[in-house]
Coordinates of C-alpha atoms and ligand atoms in Angstrom, one line a residue:
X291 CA 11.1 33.7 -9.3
X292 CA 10.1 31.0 -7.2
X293 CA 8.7 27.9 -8.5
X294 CA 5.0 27.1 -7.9
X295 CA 5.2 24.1 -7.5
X296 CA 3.1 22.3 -4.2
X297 CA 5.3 19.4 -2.5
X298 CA 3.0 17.4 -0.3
X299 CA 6.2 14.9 1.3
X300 CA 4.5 13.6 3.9
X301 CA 1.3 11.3 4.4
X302 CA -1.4 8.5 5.2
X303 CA -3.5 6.4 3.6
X304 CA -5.7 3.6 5.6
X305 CA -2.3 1.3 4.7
X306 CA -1.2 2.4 8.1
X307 CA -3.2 5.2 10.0
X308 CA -5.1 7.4 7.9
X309 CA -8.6 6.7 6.2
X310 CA -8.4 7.2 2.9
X311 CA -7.5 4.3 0.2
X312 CA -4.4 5.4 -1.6
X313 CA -6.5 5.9 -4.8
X314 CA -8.3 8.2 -2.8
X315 CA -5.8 9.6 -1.2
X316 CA -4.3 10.5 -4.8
X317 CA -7.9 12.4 -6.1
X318 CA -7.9 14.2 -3.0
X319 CA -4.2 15.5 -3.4
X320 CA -4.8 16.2 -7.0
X321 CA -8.2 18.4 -5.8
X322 CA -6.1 20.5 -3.4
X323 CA -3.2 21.7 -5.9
X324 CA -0.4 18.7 -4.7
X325 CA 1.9 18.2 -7.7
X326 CA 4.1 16.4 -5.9
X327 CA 3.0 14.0 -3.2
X328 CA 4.9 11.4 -1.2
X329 CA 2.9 8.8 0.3
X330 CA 4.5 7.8 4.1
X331 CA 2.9 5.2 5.6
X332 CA 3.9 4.3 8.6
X333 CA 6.0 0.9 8.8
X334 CA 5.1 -0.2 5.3
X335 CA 4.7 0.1 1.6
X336 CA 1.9 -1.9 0.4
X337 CA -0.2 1.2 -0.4
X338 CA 2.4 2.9 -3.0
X339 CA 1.7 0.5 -6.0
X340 CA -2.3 1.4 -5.7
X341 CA -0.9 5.4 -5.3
X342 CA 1.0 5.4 -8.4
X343 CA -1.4 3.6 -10.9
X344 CA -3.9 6.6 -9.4
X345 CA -1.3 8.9 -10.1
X346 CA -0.6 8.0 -13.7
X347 CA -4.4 9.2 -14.8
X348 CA -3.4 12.7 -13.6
X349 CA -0.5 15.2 -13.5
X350 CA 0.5 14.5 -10.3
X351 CA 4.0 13.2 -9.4
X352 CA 4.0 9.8 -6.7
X353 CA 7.2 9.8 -4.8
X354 CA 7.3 6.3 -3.1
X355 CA 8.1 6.5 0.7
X356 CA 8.0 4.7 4.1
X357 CA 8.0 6.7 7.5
X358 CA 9.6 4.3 9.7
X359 CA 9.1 4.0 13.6
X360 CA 12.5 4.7 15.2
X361 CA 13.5 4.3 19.0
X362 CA 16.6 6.7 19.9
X363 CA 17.6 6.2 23.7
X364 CA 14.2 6.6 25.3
X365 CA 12.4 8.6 22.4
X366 CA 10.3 7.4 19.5
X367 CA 11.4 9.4 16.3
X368 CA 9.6 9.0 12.5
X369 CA 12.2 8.8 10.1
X370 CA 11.0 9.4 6.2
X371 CA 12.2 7.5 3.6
X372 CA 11.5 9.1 0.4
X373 CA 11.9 8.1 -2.8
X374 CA 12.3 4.5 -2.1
X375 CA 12.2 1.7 -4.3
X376 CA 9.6 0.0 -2.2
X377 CA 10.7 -4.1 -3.5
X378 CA 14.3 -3.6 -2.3
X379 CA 14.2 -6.7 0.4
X380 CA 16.2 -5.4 3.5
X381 CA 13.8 -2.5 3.7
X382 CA 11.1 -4.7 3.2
X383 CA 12.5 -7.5 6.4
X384 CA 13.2 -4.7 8.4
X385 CA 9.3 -2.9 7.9
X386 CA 7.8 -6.6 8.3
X387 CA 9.4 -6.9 11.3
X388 CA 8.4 -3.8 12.3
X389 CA 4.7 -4.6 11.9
X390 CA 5.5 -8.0 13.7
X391 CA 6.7 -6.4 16.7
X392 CA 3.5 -3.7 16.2
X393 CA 1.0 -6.9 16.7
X394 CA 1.9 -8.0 20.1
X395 CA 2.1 -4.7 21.1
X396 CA -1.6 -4.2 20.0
X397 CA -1.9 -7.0 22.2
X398 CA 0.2 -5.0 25.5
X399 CA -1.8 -2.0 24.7
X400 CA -5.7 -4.0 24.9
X401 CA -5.0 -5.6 28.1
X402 CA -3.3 -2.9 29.8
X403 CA -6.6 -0.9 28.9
X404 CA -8.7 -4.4 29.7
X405 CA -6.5 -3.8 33.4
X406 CA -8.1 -0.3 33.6
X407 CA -11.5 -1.3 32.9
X408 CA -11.7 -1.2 29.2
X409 CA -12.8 -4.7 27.2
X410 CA -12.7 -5.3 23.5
X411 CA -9.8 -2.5 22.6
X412 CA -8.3 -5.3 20.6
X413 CA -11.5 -6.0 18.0
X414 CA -12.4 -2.6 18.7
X415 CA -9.5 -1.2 17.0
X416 CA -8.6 -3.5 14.5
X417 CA -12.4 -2.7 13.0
X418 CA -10.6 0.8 11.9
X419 CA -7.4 -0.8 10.5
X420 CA -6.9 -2.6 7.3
X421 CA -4.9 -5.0 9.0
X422 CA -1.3 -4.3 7.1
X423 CA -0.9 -1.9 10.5
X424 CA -2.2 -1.9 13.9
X425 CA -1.4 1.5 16.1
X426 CA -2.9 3.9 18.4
X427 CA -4.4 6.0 16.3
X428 CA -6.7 3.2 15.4
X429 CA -6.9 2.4 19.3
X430 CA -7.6 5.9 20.0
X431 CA -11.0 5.6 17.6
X432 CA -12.4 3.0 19.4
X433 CA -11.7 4.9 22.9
X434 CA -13.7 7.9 21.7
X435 CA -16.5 5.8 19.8
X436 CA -16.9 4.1 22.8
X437 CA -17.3 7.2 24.9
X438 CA -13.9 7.2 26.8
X439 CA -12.3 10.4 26.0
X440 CA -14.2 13.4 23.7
X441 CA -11.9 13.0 20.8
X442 CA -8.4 12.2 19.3
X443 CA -6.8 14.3 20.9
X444 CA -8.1 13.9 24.1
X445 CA -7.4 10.3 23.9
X446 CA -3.6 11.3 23.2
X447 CA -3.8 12.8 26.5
X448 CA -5.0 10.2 28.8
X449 CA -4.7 7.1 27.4
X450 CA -1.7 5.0 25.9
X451 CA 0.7 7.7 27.0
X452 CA 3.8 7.8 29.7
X453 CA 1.9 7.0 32.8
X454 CA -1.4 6.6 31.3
X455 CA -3.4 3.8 31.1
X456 CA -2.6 1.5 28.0
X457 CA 0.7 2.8 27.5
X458 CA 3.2 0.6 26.3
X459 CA 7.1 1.6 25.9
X460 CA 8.3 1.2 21.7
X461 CA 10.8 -1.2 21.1
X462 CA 11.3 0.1 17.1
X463 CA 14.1 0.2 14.8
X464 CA 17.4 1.5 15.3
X465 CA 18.4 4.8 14.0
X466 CA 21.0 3.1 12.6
X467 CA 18.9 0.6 10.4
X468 CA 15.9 2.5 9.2
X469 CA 18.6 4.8 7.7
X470 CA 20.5 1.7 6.7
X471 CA 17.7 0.6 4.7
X472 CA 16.3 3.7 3.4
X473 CA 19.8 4.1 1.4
X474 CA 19.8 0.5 0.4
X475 CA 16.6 1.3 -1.0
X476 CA 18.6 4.1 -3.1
X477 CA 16.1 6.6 -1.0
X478 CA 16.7 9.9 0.9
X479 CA 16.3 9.5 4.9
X480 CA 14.1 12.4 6.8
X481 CA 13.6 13.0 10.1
X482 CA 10.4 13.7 10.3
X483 CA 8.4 16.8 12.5
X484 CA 11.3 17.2 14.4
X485 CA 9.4 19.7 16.6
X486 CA 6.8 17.2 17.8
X487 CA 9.6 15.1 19.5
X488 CA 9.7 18.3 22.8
X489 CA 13.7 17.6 22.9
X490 CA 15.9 20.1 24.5
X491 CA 17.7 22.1 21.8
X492 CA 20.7 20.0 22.7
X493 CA 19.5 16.7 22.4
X494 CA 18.1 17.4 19.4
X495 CA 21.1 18.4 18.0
X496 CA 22.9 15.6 19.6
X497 CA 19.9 13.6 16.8
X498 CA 21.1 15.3 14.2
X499 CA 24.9 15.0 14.6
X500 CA 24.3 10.9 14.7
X501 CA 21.6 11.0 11.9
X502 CA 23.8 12.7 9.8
X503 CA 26.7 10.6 10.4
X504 CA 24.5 7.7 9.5
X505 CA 23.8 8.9 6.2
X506 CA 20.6 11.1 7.0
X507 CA 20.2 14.0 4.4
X508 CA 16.8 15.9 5.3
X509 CA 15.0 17.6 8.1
X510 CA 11.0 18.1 7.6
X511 CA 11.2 22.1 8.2
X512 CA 7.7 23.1 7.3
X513 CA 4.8 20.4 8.6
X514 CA 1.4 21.1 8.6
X515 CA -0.2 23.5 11.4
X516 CA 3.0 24.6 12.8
X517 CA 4.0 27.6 14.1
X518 CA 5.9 30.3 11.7
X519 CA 8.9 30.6 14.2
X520 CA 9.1 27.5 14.5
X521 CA 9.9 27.0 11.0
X522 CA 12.3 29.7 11.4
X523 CA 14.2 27.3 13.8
X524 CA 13.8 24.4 12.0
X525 CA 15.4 26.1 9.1
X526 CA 18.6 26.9 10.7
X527 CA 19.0 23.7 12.2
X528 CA 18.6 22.4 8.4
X529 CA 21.3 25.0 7.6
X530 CA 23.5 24.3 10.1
X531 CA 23.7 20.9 9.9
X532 CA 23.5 21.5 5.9
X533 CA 20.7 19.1 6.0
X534 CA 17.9 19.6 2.9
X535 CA 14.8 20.8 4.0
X536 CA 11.0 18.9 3.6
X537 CA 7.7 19.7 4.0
X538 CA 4.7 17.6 4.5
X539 CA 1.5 17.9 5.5
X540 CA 1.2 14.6 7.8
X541 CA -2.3 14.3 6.7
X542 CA -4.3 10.9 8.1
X543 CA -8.1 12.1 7.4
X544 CA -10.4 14.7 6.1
X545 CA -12.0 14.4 9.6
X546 CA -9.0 16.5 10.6
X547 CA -10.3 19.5 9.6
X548 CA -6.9 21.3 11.0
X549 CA -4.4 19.6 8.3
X550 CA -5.4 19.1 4.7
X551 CA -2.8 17.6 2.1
X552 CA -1.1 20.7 0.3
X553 CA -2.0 23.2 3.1
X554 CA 1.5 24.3 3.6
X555 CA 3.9 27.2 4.6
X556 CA 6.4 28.1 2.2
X557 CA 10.1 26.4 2.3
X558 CA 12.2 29.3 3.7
X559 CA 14.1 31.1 1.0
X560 CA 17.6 29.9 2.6
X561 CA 17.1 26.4 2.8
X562 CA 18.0 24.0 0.0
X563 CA 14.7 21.8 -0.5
X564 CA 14.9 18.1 -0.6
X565 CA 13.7 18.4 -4.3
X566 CA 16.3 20.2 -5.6
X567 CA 18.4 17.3 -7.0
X568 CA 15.2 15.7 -8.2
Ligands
AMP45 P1 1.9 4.5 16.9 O1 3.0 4.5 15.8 O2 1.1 3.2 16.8 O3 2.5 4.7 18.3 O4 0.9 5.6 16.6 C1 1.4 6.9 16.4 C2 0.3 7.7 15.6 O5 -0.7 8.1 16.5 C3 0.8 9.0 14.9 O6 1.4 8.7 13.7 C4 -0.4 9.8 14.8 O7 -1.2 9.3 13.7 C5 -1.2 9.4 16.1 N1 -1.0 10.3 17.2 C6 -0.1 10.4 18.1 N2 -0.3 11.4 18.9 C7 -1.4 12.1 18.5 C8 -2.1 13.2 18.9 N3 -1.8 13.9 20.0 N4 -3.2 13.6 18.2 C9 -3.5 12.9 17.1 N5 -2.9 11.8 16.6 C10 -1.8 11.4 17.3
MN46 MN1 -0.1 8.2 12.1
MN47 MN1 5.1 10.7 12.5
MN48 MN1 3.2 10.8 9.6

């Protein structure tokens, strides 16, 4: 019989992009049926500590993770750490610097938007971060508040994109060292929503041969509003590659009505989940 268990490996609190607190983040997991939830901020840690103590006045299970900003060749990839011990140093350097690197950046993006006629992206934007982590999701807030695109999406579509105004080319961690540091950290690397990335089938797989060499041992199979055949591919990639399989929600904010933490497709019967050695 299969376990009922609801894994949740995969999301944000207002550490890095989403809205919620941690704490927060943790009720709302625990409201939804999440036994086991990772939290995955993007680039950094500081929420996990806040997460767990939240997590020790319920049932649910806190897996401590990271998802790290990656550049492979001319993509930008998310890699998951999970199960992470969120003090080890190198892990910690290596996220800092990440979030150094983020800040003049932040910078690239306002006055490449200030060049196309938009002022104040950099205050505007950093009123909907908590300061740990400046990206263009918080950008993207102030563009629709102040009446530039209709909404998120939207934004995603004309602004801070290739060839779009405010768009500024990732310089982010090697593949080499987020892995690097998520096994220092005695964690498992992920790569995260592989499907998002719009690789040819080859080139993905070319990813997967070099993560996997690295030390890589998961692929997120089932994300959150994603397509059943999808999955289906997804899983024999995991399978072929004898990867473990994840699933995750990616959830930033109960404004996104389409993804809610928990709300997930089942792991396909033929792929060994991440959790299984738990
Ligand atoms: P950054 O790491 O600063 O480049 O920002 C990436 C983040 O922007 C992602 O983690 C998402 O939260 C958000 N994002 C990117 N593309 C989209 C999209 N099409 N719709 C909604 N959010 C997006
Ligand atoms: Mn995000
Ligand atoms: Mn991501
Ligand atoms: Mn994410």
């Amino acid at each position: 019989m299969q376990s009922m268990t609801c894994y949740d490996l995969h999301s944000h609190s207002n550490v890095s992009d989403g809205t919620l607190s941690p704490t927060d983040l943790v009720k709302r997991a625990v409201g939804q049926g999440v036994d086991v939830l990772a939290l995955t901020d993007h680039d950094g840690t500081e929420g996990i500590a806040l997460a767990i103590t939240a997590a020790k006045e319920t049932s649910l299970e806190l897996v401590a993770g990271v998802e790290i900003s990656v550049s492979w060749g001319s993509n930008t990839i998310h890699i998951l750490g999970l199960n992470i011990d969120p003090q080890e140093p190198e892990l910690q350097l290596g996220l800092q610097a990440i979030r150094d690197y983020r800040v003049g950046r932040a910078e690239e993006i306002a006055s490449r938007l200030h060049k196309a006629g938009i002022s104040g992206a950099l205050e505007g934007a950093s009123a909907y971060s908590s300061k740990v982590m400046l990206g263009r999701l918080h950008f993207a807030k102030f563009l629709v508040t102040e009446g530039h695109a209709k909404d998120i999406n939207d934004v995603f579509k004309r602004f801070m994109v290739r060839n779009k105004p405010g768009y500024v080319p990732g310089q982010w961690a090697s593949l080499e060292d987020a892995v690097n540091w998520i096994i220092q950290a005695g964690g498992q690397a992920v790569v995260a929503h592989p499907a998002r990335y719009k690789m040819t089938a080859t080139k993905l797989r070319r990813l997967l041969t070099e993560f996997k060499e690295l030390g890589g041992v998961g692929i997120e199979v089932v994300s959150g509003r994603q397509h059943p055949e999808e999955i289906k591919r997804l899983a024999s990639l995991a399978n072929g590659f004898e990867l473990l399989g994840s699933c995750g929600s990616d959830f930033h904010s109960p404004d996104n009505t389409w993804v809610e933490l928990g709300r997930l497709n089942n792991m396909p019967n033929d792929v060994t989940p991440i959790w299984s050695s738990w």
